[in-house]
Structure formats: structure tokens, C-alpha cells
Amino acid sequence: MTISLAPSTREEAATAPPPDLKPAAGTGATRWRRWAPVVLVSPMAILAFIFIFLPAVLTFIGSWFTIPLAGGSWSFVGLDNYREIFSNGPVQRSIVNTVIYSLATIVPSLVLGLMMALAADSLTRGKALVRTLLFLPMTANMVAMAVVFTYIFDFRGGIANTLLGMIGAAPVNWLGSTDYSLLTVALVGIWRTASFTMMIFFAGLATVPGTMHEAARMEGISGWTRLVKITLPVMKPSVVFAVVMAIIQSVQAFDTVRVMTDGGPQYSSELIQTMAWRMGFQYFDLGAASALSFLMIAALLAVGLWQRRVLAGSGDK
Amino acid sequence: MRATIRIGKWLFLAAALVISFFPFYWMARTSVAGHDEVFSAEFSFLPESITFEAYARAWTDGALGNAMLVGLLVTFAILALQLLTCIPAAYVLAMHRRRWTGKLFGFVLLCLLIPGQVTMIPLFIGINQFRLGDTLAALILPFATSVLGTFMIRNQMMSIPRALMEASEMDGLGPVRTMISVVVPMAKPGIAAFSVYSIFVHWNDYMWPLLAARSPEIQTPPLALAIFQDAATGFDYPALAAGAAIVTVPIIIVFLVAQRHFVRGMSGTEITG
Amino acid sequence: MRFISRAIIGTTAATLTLSLAACGSSSSTGVANQPADGASVAAATDISQCTAEGTTIDVAFNSLAKEPMEAAVKVIEDRYPGLSINAVPSVSTDYGELTQQIVADIAVGKRPDVIMTGLGQMQFWVDTYNPVPLDKGVLPETYQTQFLGAGTARDGVTYLAPAQISAPVMAVNQDLLDAAGAGKAEDIKTYEDLLDVARQVSDHTGKPSVSIAPSGLPEWYTQGLVQNSGGTLVNEDGTAAFGDAAGIAALDIWSELGRDGLEAGIPAASEAVDIFTSGTLPVTMITTSNIASISQGVGDKFDWMPIKLPSIDGVQDRALPAGGNGYMVLSDDSCRAAFSGELIGQILTPESVMQASGTQRSYIPVDTIARDELLASDQASPQMTFAWTFDNKLTQWGGGFPGAHTAKIYDAIELMDQQLQTGAETATAVQDAVATIDAIVLGENS
């Protein structure tokens, strides 16, 4: 579907030349050539500024005010919103949970994704079918799928506990106990994200030239050493990309938690995202919700700045 | 030793396949089983009886036909706008390296880290200020560009030798034509990969449409499914599962069609072939 | 560098524009909310002095009332030629999401004239948006006015006309009781009875046997238990009243079930209903509106019966909180308020109530003609009859906690319920919740 927008041959492009272009050199063309980059980049830059950056700035500004939804003007309250969220037990819990959730999903998603990709890649037959099946979780509509998972992890009749029963283990209250609820939503997060990283790694493996494997075998390098010393470094861009996507997926965990546990019980699975939503759209406390949201942006920016060189470096050789 | 690894690999792959696929199987099973079987006391792999009645109910009660048309329109409008804005930007960021493009790329990375939910409130207020609430535009405009798309496509374009681009600009092809006829064809995998990702995300988005779309005429598929989650009298699980199955099919078709390009583009790499 | 500085200038300018625009609109809707301006609290005027031509009534409601609303709109539009009623149902049936949508609409200047709301949110609307008091004259003669208590706020004024209502009860699987020789469902009248039955069934099955789910309807279940045993949820001043001996004694059953391993640990009320329907759960707390879907799901798989909530002393006719929804008028114009009242009257006629309570849903019919017709229908099984004839006095959901903080207060109660379910010490859990709520109400934490 991208093909229609991006003619794949010169002929197609030539039949419909952009009207603003003169092939011959001249002052107009030179001026155009100088300004073209700016013109080409500005739609993206302007839209990203309006729809992503500006709302984030507004979030920051809003965090200094109380914002009455029913009407009336904003009133400046200084750091009150921040003070409120930091002294609020459930919010503190949600911050801790978010860190745990991120660690519990990002790393396993990457490791499992890589393992699945390696296993699928080593198949001689049925590669495409296996790949498609492993990628299915990414296609799921999470609002509907979360309902299925609620059933799977149901305390009494769920399949998860039926399986545990088969190996003689006691049933676990996956969604209803404070010890397991965060783990359970994290498992669903891994289910989805690992399928995505699998696909990225799978594609990355295809970029490792076969000759390299040959050479490695000649020198007697195999297994773990080959993976760490040769395969991963060669597909470094894929690794970076997978890390970025795993972080984004983890940060955007929202539907699953809302549908499966709504942050409970006792805030044991509440994340910053769901807490901010709760404050904004249930308590209608937009100031505090903005403060919490901005806190999250700030934390992500800190991680981003720290990772910046890695990110920018991808493919930047 | 080698045999153990081999067996371990097979077991792992089998487990991964089962775990990936099982929830989908269960969704399909729920959609053809009776309502009373959903929370049946005993686990049974196959339903006792099969009925497709829930599909009819999902299609008519959920008005899925209209919802899927709206979903299609919204998803592809978003994709078209994103490709129109991201490809040129990615081209410049990858091919025209100046100091300001470096800064701009920094801006892109910065935006990449801002999660969608936190910008929803100001975005909602803003959209309504411009009287766009409850319109198709409200569903499409906020996603008219994608920093992730710019990032992905730019990374793909980094794999194209710049000499190629310079040569073609020397040949008298302007930047736009160089982009369209030289760079874009070579970046196709990255573009395809991003396209599929974008389609997945916007086809399944729930929170923003819930805020932005009120009228039934512009309800997207996930919103249409909400009708089966009756908070007062209980969920209609079979219809919900049937509806979810119906709206998942187009996505899987998109994936199958785009798969070959997608897999290549996913590597986000500079090494081709 | 220049890009950065330009970006900063641009941001500032754009932000300023946006926030000015936001303030502008807020203050314009703010006008409608000032009682001093008189508009929104002006009672509906005599409808004969109003011109229907060119008047538009906006209605915000959800798909639970789709059919009766469509019929009522048609009747009123025919009665007043020229009047147009804009009534589009929200797809989501979650009352919280309905409230979010209406609040968002008002925030951007689209204040509806008639809203449907979950009864638990009534005080929120009353305290935040100055609704028009209900004109009781629009109600049909056969309307069961004793249910208006559910639409009366803490200031004693009736703002809301209850439409689809329900009450907290319990559902009992008689087959599971019989298998354990635990007696009859209708004999469970006191907490002791409940504990006895629970113990006998659990001894027989080796599994927990009662569910009172803490999520979904936390404050409502809590209020039901408290009031049913003679306690009070809210003080006159809006602080929590259930921290007294009566409240703790009323809630102790929850914790005791948890401590004795009799509580099934199901998190959400809807899930408990589903599991009860599957036939594995002996006793669960439900709402009367669940009875229809349970009946459908159970069929003749097993014998079950809804019962009134057991209480600490066996008294079972105390006032309970009303669940469900109703309609209120938010118009900022007296003529539109008058037309809105007419519409509400129409949606409460026997025919509409038949549609709304109907056989698919087991709401308590708010109209006597509709009730009698339902009872005479072939759908009147013992279980449905129980729902349709439920006659305890009903009071305001939420008991009058200050509306501006209801969501926060309900969350505090949910936290307490979750603790009670796991068998936490009742007095401690209750006192913690009371302290949190009082801090919210008295403004120390908001």
C-alpha cells in the first residue's frame, strides 16, 4: 500500500513530475535546492510541534495551576500539585510499580524475542508460518484480548490455574491478589512485546551475511560465543531498534491494565499512566494529573538523554 | 549435549507458539460457544456445541460494517498523512546532514519519548477549541505525523549510500525527484514496516476515539465493541469475541500482504542483502 | 542554536494563545454555573409560554436507554412541532465514562439539557454543575414516588428522576447448598446464618464459598452492608460516618469471611456474577439488575435464588442504596428546562418503563402499571419476580459524600474493601478509610 505513494520506478516518477521543479539549472533552481530541505522537513516538524511537543508543554504549564473543569479561571498554586502527588500513597505506589513493570517487561521481552527469532530462524521449513504465528500477539485488539486474559487468569476456573493444578501447584489469585496482579499484567505485556521484538530480531538476523557464519564455523566459533561476538554486533541497529520499541511499548501499557485490574487490588498494579488518567478523568483534578504526567515525561527525557548517543548512533556509521 | 540443545530449542519454540496462539484460539472458541459456556466450571478445550449466532449479533448490534469503514478511512488517512510528512523529513534528516538537521533529529527523539496518554488532555481541549470535536478530523489530525515513522524511515535511509543521492542531484534531478525516484524505492522496507505498525496502532486505538468520537457514524471498531461490555447487566462475551475476531481479520491480512517488506524493514538497518 | 531559540519563542506564543482560548471558553461556561446569574437554577417556567420552534434540546445518555429514549423523543417532538431533540447515545455503558464525556463536553462549551447519570454520580453533578430541581409534576401518576429518595441529594432537594434502578442483594446456588446439607437459601437472614452456610459448604467442597467483590461497585456494596445492619455511611457534614461501632460491626462480615478462608477472592463484581452463573460459586453479592442475565445464563442447569442481604440482627427491611441510573436537567434556560422536564416525564411513562426495565434487564420497575404488566408476563419466574417486587426503601447512592470528591472517596472505600476481602483487621481498615475520606472532605488533602 506504500507503493502507490512511492513510485518504484523512474518511469512512473517521470510521468508525473512535481510541478514546482525545473530540471535545468538556474537561480530559481539553486534557491530551491538550498531551501528544499527546510520545506521538506517542515510539515513533519510543525505537526510534531503542535500535536506532540506543545501538549507536553501545556502539561507542564498546567501542573502549576488548579484547573476547574466546571468553569472559572485557572489559579496558580505553585508547587502544590507536585507536593500533593509526592505525599500521596497511591501515587508513590504507582511510580514504584511503573519502574518494576518496565524492568519486568522490557528485558524479558527482548530476551524472549531474541530467543524466538533465533529458534524460528534456524528452521529449514515452515519459517514463514512460524513467524506469522509468533507475530499474532501484536495484531491483537488489546481491549478485547484483555477480556480473554481475564478469563485465562481467572482464580477459580481459569486455564492458568488449571495448568498449575496439573503439576500439583496451588492455584494463584493472578488478578485478585496484591502479590501477583502486577506480575500478571506484566506477563500480558511481555506476551505482546516479545512478539514485536521477535520480528525485529528476525529481520536483523536476515542481515547477517551467510559468509560470516561460514567463517565462524571454520574458526570453530559457535553457540553462545558466536551470538555475542558476531551475530549481535552485526545486527546492532536491530538491537537498538528493538530496545527503543520495547521501551515505547512498556511506557504505553494502558489498555491492558485498565481492563484487567484497573490498577488494583489496593493499587498493586497501578501505573503512572493509569494513575494520571484516574486523576485527570475520574477525579477531574487536571492540575495534579498534569504534574504526574510531566513527571513521567521528565523521567523519560532523562532516560532518553542518557540513551541519546545510542539512539542517534543507530545506522549512523 | 548438542541433542539436548536441539530438544530444548524445539520445546521452547513449541511453547512460544502455543502461548502466542492460545489466546486467539480461546477468543475464537468463545465466539462460537454459547454464553453459558464462557465461565463454565470445567475447562474443556473444545466447545460443547458450535453456533455462529454471535457473529450475526456482533455484526448487526455493533454496527461493525460501518465501524470498519470508518476505521479503514481513519487508519488509511492517518497513514497517508504520516507517509507524506515523514518520508520527506526522513529524507532530509538522512541525506542532508547539516547542523540544524542534527538538532531537528534531537527534537524528533525527544518527541519520541513523550507518551501518548499524557498529551491527551491538552490535545482534547485544543481540538475542541477549534470546534473539531466529534468529527473525523479529530480522529485523524492529531496523528497526521509520526516521530516514530520519521525515526524508522530515516534509519532505513541511512543505509543508502549518500554518494548515490549526491550523484543523482548532480545529474540535475532536484531534491524532490531524487527522493521519489532514487531514495524511496530503496527505503521501501522501512516504509512498509512503519506502515504496518501505524495501521495496527490506529486500527486498535481505544482511548482517543472514546474521547474524540461521540456520534455513531464515526465510531471506530474498538468503540463499536464497547457495546458488548454492558456494565450494568454483564458482558456479552461471545459477541465481544466474535466482534474482536471480525476486526482482527483485516489486520492479519494487512500483515500477510506486507510481510515480506515488513520483515526486511524491521531490522532498522543499514546493511542490505 | 537558532532553531532552539525560535522554538522557545514559538512555544510561548502558541501556548499563550491556546491557554487564553481555554480560559475564554471556561469563563463562558462558568457563567452558566453561577447561581447568582440565575440561569441554571431557574426552575422550569410554564411550558405554554415557551416557543418550541427553533428550540433544540441536547440529551446525553448511553445505550442502556436507547429504545425508550428514541420512543420518548419521537412523542415529545410530535407534541411540540418545531422542537428538535438531539439525543445520541454514548456506546459505552460505563457510568464513569458517560460522566467523563459529559464533563468534557461542558468544558468545551457544549452543556447538555438532559443528562442520564449513574445514581452514584448524582451528588457530583449537584455540587459541581447546579442542575435544575426535578419538576415532580411531569411524572406519571403511576410512578412509584418512594423511589425518588434515590434522586434526592444531601440538601434534601430532588434533582433526579430514577429510571432504571436496582438494589444490593445476594444470589444463592441452592444445588450447592443441598449437596452440603446447608439448608435453604431463604433461611439466610443473619450474618451468623451466612457464616454457617459458608462453613458447611466450604467443608464439603474444600473451597471458599462466598464472594463479596471489592471492585466494580465498592462504595455501593459497602453502603448496602452498612445501612442494612443499621449503620450510616455519611455524616450530615459530609464526613464518613461508618467508622462507628455500627459501621464496623456491619462490615466485619466481609473481613471475617476473609479470615476464615470463606471468601472466594474474586476482584470484580461482574466477574463474581459470571462465576456464579457458571455454577461453581455458592453465594455472591449481586445487584437486582444482574438477575435477568444470571437467569438467562443459568437456564435450568441448577436451582438458584436471590435473597435479601443478611444483616447483623436479621432485620432485612432497612433502607438500601439505589443503583442504576436516572435523568436530570442541566439546562441554563428556563424554557429548555421546561421541555427537558417533559422529555423526562415521557421516558418514565409505563410504556417506556416496560422497555427500560423489560425482560432483558431486571431493573426494579419505577412504574406500577409497568410492574404489574411485567409480573403478569410469562417471564415472571420466581427470580424475576423477586427483582420486580423488591420494595425496601431506597436512598441516595453514595449517601451524600461531597460531590466534588466522590470519585476519590469511592476509591478510598474500594481500597478498604480490598483489604477487608483479604481478612484485614476490620476496625483498622475502616478507620484508615474514614481518616482518608475525612481528609479529602475537609480539604487537607485536595
PDB file of N, CA, C and O in Angstrom, chain A residues 81-126:
ATOM      1  N   ASN A  81       0.612  21.073  43.394  1.00  0.00           N
ATOM      2  CA  ASN A  81       0.260  19.819  42.733  1.00  0.00           C
ATOM      3  C   ASN A  81       1.355  18.785  42.901  1.00  0.00           C
ATOM      4  O   ASN A  81       1.086  17.606  43.096  1.00  0.00           O
ATOM      5  N   TYR A  82       2.606  19.262  42.802  1.00  0.00           N
ATOM      6  CA  TYR A  82       3.717  18.325  42.950  1.00  0.00           C
ATOM      7  C   TYR A  82       3.776  17.816  44.389  1.00  0.00           C
ATOM      8  O   TYR A  82       4.015  16.648  44.639  1.00  0.00           O
ATOM      9  N   ARG A  83       3.563  18.742  45.325  1.00  0.00           N
ATOM     10  CA  ARG A  83       3.560  18.342  46.728  1.00  0.00           C
ATOM     11  C   ARG A  83       2.475  17.290  46.957  1.00  0.00           C
ATOM     12  O   ARG A  83       2.681  16.293  47.618  1.00  0.00           O
ATOM     13  N   GLU A  84       1.313  17.531  46.342  1.00  0.00           N
ATOM     14  CA  GLU A  84       0.206  16.599  46.538  1.00  0.00           C
ATOM     15  C   GLU A  84       0.544  15.208  46.009  1.00  0.00           C
ATOM     16  O   GLU A  84       0.355  14.208  46.701  1.00  0.00           O
ATOM     17  N   ILE A  85       1.090  15.159  44.791  1.00  0.00           N
ATOM     18  CA  ILE A  85       1.336  13.819  44.253  1.00  0.00           C
ATOM     19  C   ILE A  85       2.456  13.115  44.999  1.00  0.00           C
ATOM     20  O   ILE A  85       2.426  11.904  45.155  1.00  0.00           O
ATOM     21  N   PHE A  86       3.418  13.874  45.501  1.00  0.00           N
ATOM     22  CA  PHE A  86       4.502  13.193  46.205  1.00  0.00           C
ATOM     23  C   PHE A  86       4.099  12.714  47.588  1.00  0.00           C
ATOM     24  O   PHE A  86       4.695  11.792  48.129  1.00  0.00           O
ATOM     25  N   SER A  87       3.076  13.352  48.162  1.00  0.00           N
ATOM     26  CA  SER A  87       2.665  12.928  49.501  1.00  0.00           C
ATOM     27  C   SER A  87       1.536  11.908  49.433  1.00  0.00           C
ATOM     28  O   SER A  87       1.040  11.446  50.441  1.00  0.00           O
ATOM     29  N   ASN A  88       1.143  11.554  48.211  1.00  0.00           N
ATOM     30  CA  ASN A  88       0.001  10.671  48.041  1.00  0.00           C
ATOM     31  C   ASN A  88       0.464   9.216  47.907  1.00  0.00           C
ATOM     32  O   ASN A  88       1.214   8.861  46.995  1.00  0.00           O
ATOM     33  N   GLY A  89       0.034   8.371  48.836  1.00  0.00           N
ATOM     34  CA  GLY A  89       0.477   6.973  48.858  1.00  0.00           C
ATOM     35  C   GLY A  89       0.256   6.230  47.553  1.00  0.00           C
ATOM     36  O   GLY A  89       1.190   5.645  46.998  1.00  0.00           O
ATOM     37  N   PRO A  90      -0.978   6.244  47.021  1.00  0.00           N
ATOM     38  CA  PRO A  90      -1.217   5.544  45.762  1.00  0.00           C
ATOM     39  C   PRO A  90      -0.322   6.020  44.617  1.00  0.00           C
ATOM     40  O   PRO A  90       0.128   5.213  43.804  1.00  0.00           O
ATOM     41  N   VAL A  91      -0.025   7.328  44.584  1.00  0.00           N
ATOM     42  CA  VAL A  91       0.839   7.830  43.513  1.00  0.00           C
ATOM     43  C   VAL A  91       2.255   7.271  43.672  1.00  0.00           C
ATOM     44  O   VAL A  91       2.875   6.816  42.698  1.00  0.00           O
ATOM     45  N   GLN A  92       2.736   7.284  44.908  1.00  0.00           N
ATOM     46  CA  GLN A  92       4.070   6.718  45.151  1.00  0.00           C
ATOM     47  C   GLN A  92       4.104   5.263  44.714  1.00  0.00           C
ATOM     48  O   GLN A  92       5.042   4.813  44.051  1.00  0.00           O
ATOM     49  N   ARG A  93       3.044   4.570  45.062  1.00  0.00           N
ATOM     50  CA  ARG A  93       2.958   3.166  44.684  1.00  0.00           C
ATOM     51  C   ARG A  93       3.007   3.029  43.156  1.00  0.00           C
ATOM     52  O   ARG A  93       3.702   2.156  42.617  1.00  0.00           O
ATOM     53  N   SER A  94       2.303   3.918  42.468  1.00  0.00           N
ATOM     54  CA  SER A  94       2.255   3.808  41.011  1.00  0.00           C
ATOM     55  C   SER A  94       3.620   4.078  40.389  1.00  0.00           C
ATOM     56  O   SER A  94       3.979   3.485  39.369  1.00  0.00           O
ATOM     57  N   ILE A  95       4.395   4.972  41.018  1.00  0.00           N
ATOM     58  CA  ILE A  95       5.732   5.255  40.488  1.00  0.00           C
ATOM     59  C   ILE A  95       6.619   4.016  40.626  1.00  0.00           C
ATOM     60  O   ILE A  95       7.283   3.583  39.676  1.00  0.00           O
ATOM     61  N   VAL A  96       6.585   3.418  41.826  1.00  0.00           N
ATOM     62  CA  VAL A  96       7.377   2.205  42.051  1.00  0.00           C
ATOM     63  C   VAL A  96       6.934   1.107  41.084  1.00  0.00           C
ATOM     64  O   VAL A  96       7.753   0.448  40.437  1.00  0.00           O
ATOM     65  N   ASN A  97       5.603   0.949  40.965  1.00  0.00           N
ATOM     66  CA  ASN A  97       5.077  -0.087  40.071  1.00  0.00           C
ATOM     67  C   ASN A  97       5.539   0.112  38.637  1.00  0.00           C
ATOM     68  O   ASN A  97       5.816  -0.844  37.924  1.00  0.00           O
ATOM     69  N   THR A  98       5.582   1.377  38.203  1.00  0.00           N
ATOM     70  CA  THR A  98       5.956   1.638  36.812  1.00  0.00           C
ATOM     71  C   THR A  98       7.397   1.209  36.564  1.00  0.00           C
ATOM     72  O   THR A  98       7.715   0.626  35.523  1.00  0.00           O
ATOM     73  N   VAL A  99       8.263   1.503  37.539  1.00  0.00           N
ATOM     74  CA  VAL A  99       9.661   1.083  37.398  1.00  0.00           C
ATOM     75  C   VAL A  99       9.737  -0.443  37.335  1.00  0.00           C
ATOM     76  O   VAL A  99      10.385  -1.023  36.453  1.00  0.00           O
ATOM     77  N   ILE A 100       9.017  -1.098  38.260  1.00  0.00           N
ATOM     78  CA  ILE A 100       9.040  -2.569  38.273  1.00  0.00           C
ATOM     79  C   ILE A 100       8.479  -3.117  36.963  1.00  0.00           C
ATOM     80  O   ILE A 100       9.068  -3.999  36.337  1.00  0.00           O
ATOM     81  N   TYR A 101       7.357  -2.542  36.551  1.00  0.00           N
ATOM     82  CA  TYR A 101       6.720  -3.030  35.328  1.00  0.00           C
ATOM     83  C   TYR A 101       7.669  -2.885  34.135  1.00  0.00           C
ATOM     84  O   TYR A 101       7.791  -3.795  33.317  1.00  0.00           O
ATOM     85  N   SER A 102       8.347  -1.743  34.063  1.00  0.00           N
ATOM     86  CA  SER A 102       9.255  -1.524  32.933  1.00  0.00           C
ATOM     87  C   SER A 102      10.363  -2.563  32.934  1.00  0.00           C
ATOM     88  O   SER A 102      10.651  -3.185  31.910  1.00  0.00           O
ATOM     89  N   LEU A 103      10.985  -2.743  34.093  1.00  0.00           N
ATOM     90  CA  LEU A 103      12.076  -3.718  34.163  1.00  0.00           C
ATOM     91  C   LEU A 103      11.545  -5.116  33.862  1.00  0.00           C
ATOM     92  O   LEU A 103      12.184  -5.897  33.164  1.00  0.00           O
ATOM     93  N   ALA A 104      10.359  -5.407  34.386  1.00  0.00           N
ATOM     94  CA  ALA A 104       9.821  -6.762  34.246  1.00  0.00           C
ATOM     95  C   ALA A 104       9.342  -7.051  32.839  1.00  0.00           C
ATOM     96  O   ALA A 104       9.157  -8.210  32.479  1.00  0.00           O
ATOM     97  N   THR A 105       9.098  -6.025  32.037  1.00  0.00           N
ATOM     98  CA  THR A 105       8.654  -6.296  30.668  1.00  0.00           C
ATOM     99  C   THR A 105       9.761  -6.076  29.646  1.00  0.00           C
ATOM    100  O   THR A 105       9.902  -6.858  28.716  1.00  0.00           O
ATOM    101  N   ILE A 106      10.545  -5.012  29.806  1.00  0.00           N
ATOM    102  CA  ILE A 106      11.494  -4.666  28.741  1.00  0.00           C
ATOM    103  C   ILE A 106      12.533  -5.768  28.551  1.00  0.00           C
ATOM    104  O   ILE A 106      12.703  -6.296  27.448  1.00  0.00           O
ATOM    105  N   VAL A 107      13.212  -6.135  29.633  1.00  0.00           N
ATOM    106  CA  VAL A 107      14.294  -7.114  29.486  1.00  0.00           C
ATOM    107  C   VAL A 107      13.772  -8.486  29.036  1.00  0.00           C
ATOM    108  O   VAL A 107      14.258  -9.028  28.033  1.00  0.00           O
ATOM    109  N   PRO A 108      12.757  -9.053  29.705  1.00  0.00           N
ATOM    110  CA  PRO A 108      12.264 -10.345  29.223  1.00  0.00           C
ATOM    111  C   PRO A 108      11.736 -10.298  27.789  1.00  0.00           C
ATOM    112  O   PRO A 108      11.921 -11.246  27.035  1.00  0.00           O
ATOM    113  N   SER A 109      11.089  -9.193  27.416  1.00  0.00           N
ATOM    114  CA  SER A 109      10.590  -9.105  26.044  1.00  0.00           C
ATOM    115  C   SER A 109      11.733  -9.197  25.051  1.00  0.00           C
ATOM    116  O   SER A 109      11.628  -9.847  24.009  1.00  0.00           O
ATOM    117  N   LEU A 110      12.845  -8.527  25.387  1.00  0.00           N
ATOM    118  CA  LEU A 110      13.982  -8.537  24.471  1.00  0.00           C
ATOM    119  C   LEU A 110      14.611  -9.926  24.414  1.00  0.00           C
ATOM    120  O   LEU A 110      14.885 -10.450  23.342  1.00  0.00           O
ATOM    121  N   VAL A 111      14.805 -10.527  25.591  1.00  0.00           N
ATOM    122  CA  VAL A 111      15.457 -11.834  25.627  1.00  0.00           C
ATOM    123  C   VAL A 111      14.587 -12.885  24.933  1.00  0.00           C
ATOM    124  O   VAL A 111      15.056 -13.625  24.063  1.00  0.00           O
ATOM    125  N   LEU A 112      13.295 -12.913  25.301  1.00  0.00           N
ATOM    126  CA  LEU A 112      12.408 -13.904  24.696  1.00  0.00           C
ATOM    127  C   LEU A 112      12.262 -13.661  23.194  1.00  0.00           C
ATOM    128  O   LEU A 112      12.233 -14.599  22.402  1.00  0.00           O
ATOM    129  N   GLY A 113      12.174 -12.392  22.816  1.00  0.00           N
ATOM    130  CA  GLY A 113      12.048 -12.065  21.399  1.00  0.00           C
ATOM    131  C   GLY A 113      13.259 -12.578  20.628  1.00  0.00           C
ATOM    132  O   GLY A 113      13.122 -13.179  19.554  1.00  0.00           O
ATOM    133  N   LEU A 114      14.438 -12.362  21.199  1.00  0.00           N
ATOM    134  CA  LEU A 114      15.662 -12.819  20.544  1.00  0.00           C
ATOM    135  C   LEU A 114      15.678 -14.344  20.455  1.00  0.00           C
ATOM    136  O   LEU A 114      16.001 -14.922  19.414  1.00  0.00           O
ATOM    137  N   MET A 115      15.291 -14.994  21.550  1.00  0.00           N
ATOM    138  CA  MET A 115      15.305 -16.459  21.537  1.00  0.00           C
ATOM    139  C   MET A 115      14.326 -17.003  20.502  1.00  0.00           C
ATOM    140  O   MET A 115      14.642 -17.944  19.767  1.00  0.00           O
ATOM    141  N   MET A 116      13.153 -16.390  20.432  1.00  0.00           N
ATOM    142  CA  MET A 116      12.165 -16.853  19.451  1.00  0.00           C
ATOM    143  C   MET A 116      12.700 -16.640  18.036  1.00  0.00           C
ATOM    144  O   MET A 116      12.545 -17.497  17.166  1.00  0.00           O
ATOM    145  N   ALA A 117      13.318 -15.482  17.818  1.00  0.00           N
ATOM    146  CA  ALA A 117      13.837 -15.189  16.484  1.00  0.00           C
ATOM    147  C   ALA A 117      14.921 -16.196  16.100  1.00  0.00           C
ATOM    148  O   ALA A 117      14.923 -16.725  14.992  1.00  0.00           O
ATOM    149  N   LEU A 118      15.830 -16.478  17.031  1.00  0.00           N
ATOM    150  CA  LEU A 118      16.905 -17.430  16.742  1.00  0.00           C
ATOM    151  C   LEU A 118      16.335 -18.808  16.451  1.00  0.00           C
ATOM    152  O   LEU A 118      16.744 -19.474  15.491  1.00  0.00           O
ATOM    153  N   ALA A 119      15.362 -19.221  17.287  1.00  0.00           N
ATOM    154  CA  ALA A 119      14.776 -20.542  17.101  1.00  0.00           C
ATOM    155  C   ALA A 119      14.043 -20.621  15.765  1.00  0.00           C
ATOM    156  O   ALA A 119      14.198 -21.591  15.011  1.00  0.00           O
ATOM    157  N   ALA A 120      13.264 -19.574  15.458  1.00  0.00           N
ATOM    158  CA  ALA A 120      12.497 -19.599  14.211  1.00  0.00           C
ATOM    159  C   ALA A 120      13.436 -19.528  13.012  1.00  0.00           C
ATOM    160  O   ALA A 120      13.209 -20.177  11.991  1.00  0.00           O
ATOM    161  N   ASP A 121      14.500 -18.745  13.148  1.00  0.00           N
ATOM    162  CA  ASP A 121      15.429 -18.554  12.031  1.00  0.00           C
ATOM    163  C   ASP A 121      16.171 -19.840  11.699  1.00  0.00           C
ATOM    164  O   ASP A 121      16.588 -20.059  10.568  1.00  0.00           O
ATOM    165  N   SER A 122      16.358 -20.694  12.701  1.00  0.00           N
ATOM    166  CA  SER A 122      17.124 -21.909  12.458  1.00  0.00           C
ATOM    167  C   SER A 122      16.283 -22.990  11.790  1.00  0.00           C
ATOM    168  O   SER A 122      16.794 -24.050  11.453  1.00  0.00           O
ATOM    169  N   LEU A 123      15.016 -22.731  11.613  1.00  0.00           N
ATOM    170  CA  LEU A 123      14.171 -23.725  10.950  1.00  0.00           C
ATOM    171  C   LEU A 123      14.532 -23.800   9.472  1.00  0.00           C
ATOM    172  O   LEU A 123      14.887 -22.782   8.866  1.00  0.00           O
ATOM    173  N   THR A 124      14.422 -24.989   8.921  1.00  0.00           N
ATOM    174  CA  THR A 124      14.664 -25.087   7.489  1.00  0.00           C
ATOM    175  C   THR A 124      13.358 -25.034   6.707  1.00  0.00           C
ATOM    176  O   THR A 124      13.319 -24.599   5.578  1.00  0.00           O
ATOM    177  N   ARG A 125      12.284 -25.483   7.356  1.00  0.00           N
ATOM    178  CA  ARG A 125      10.982 -25.423   6.685  1.00  0.00           C
ATOM    179  C   ARG A 125       9.960 -24.716   7.578  1.00  0.00           C
ATOM    180  O   ARG A 125      10.071 -24.742   8.791  1.00  0.00           O
ATOM    181  N   GLY A 126       8.971 -24.114   6.944  1.00  0.00           N
ATOM    182  CA  GLY A 126       7.871 -23.516   7.695  1.00  0.00           C
ATOM    183  C   GLY A 126       8.244 -22.239   8.429  1.00  0.00           C
ATOM    184  O   GLY A 126       7.529 -21.796   9.331  1.00  0.00           O
TER     185      GLY A 126
END
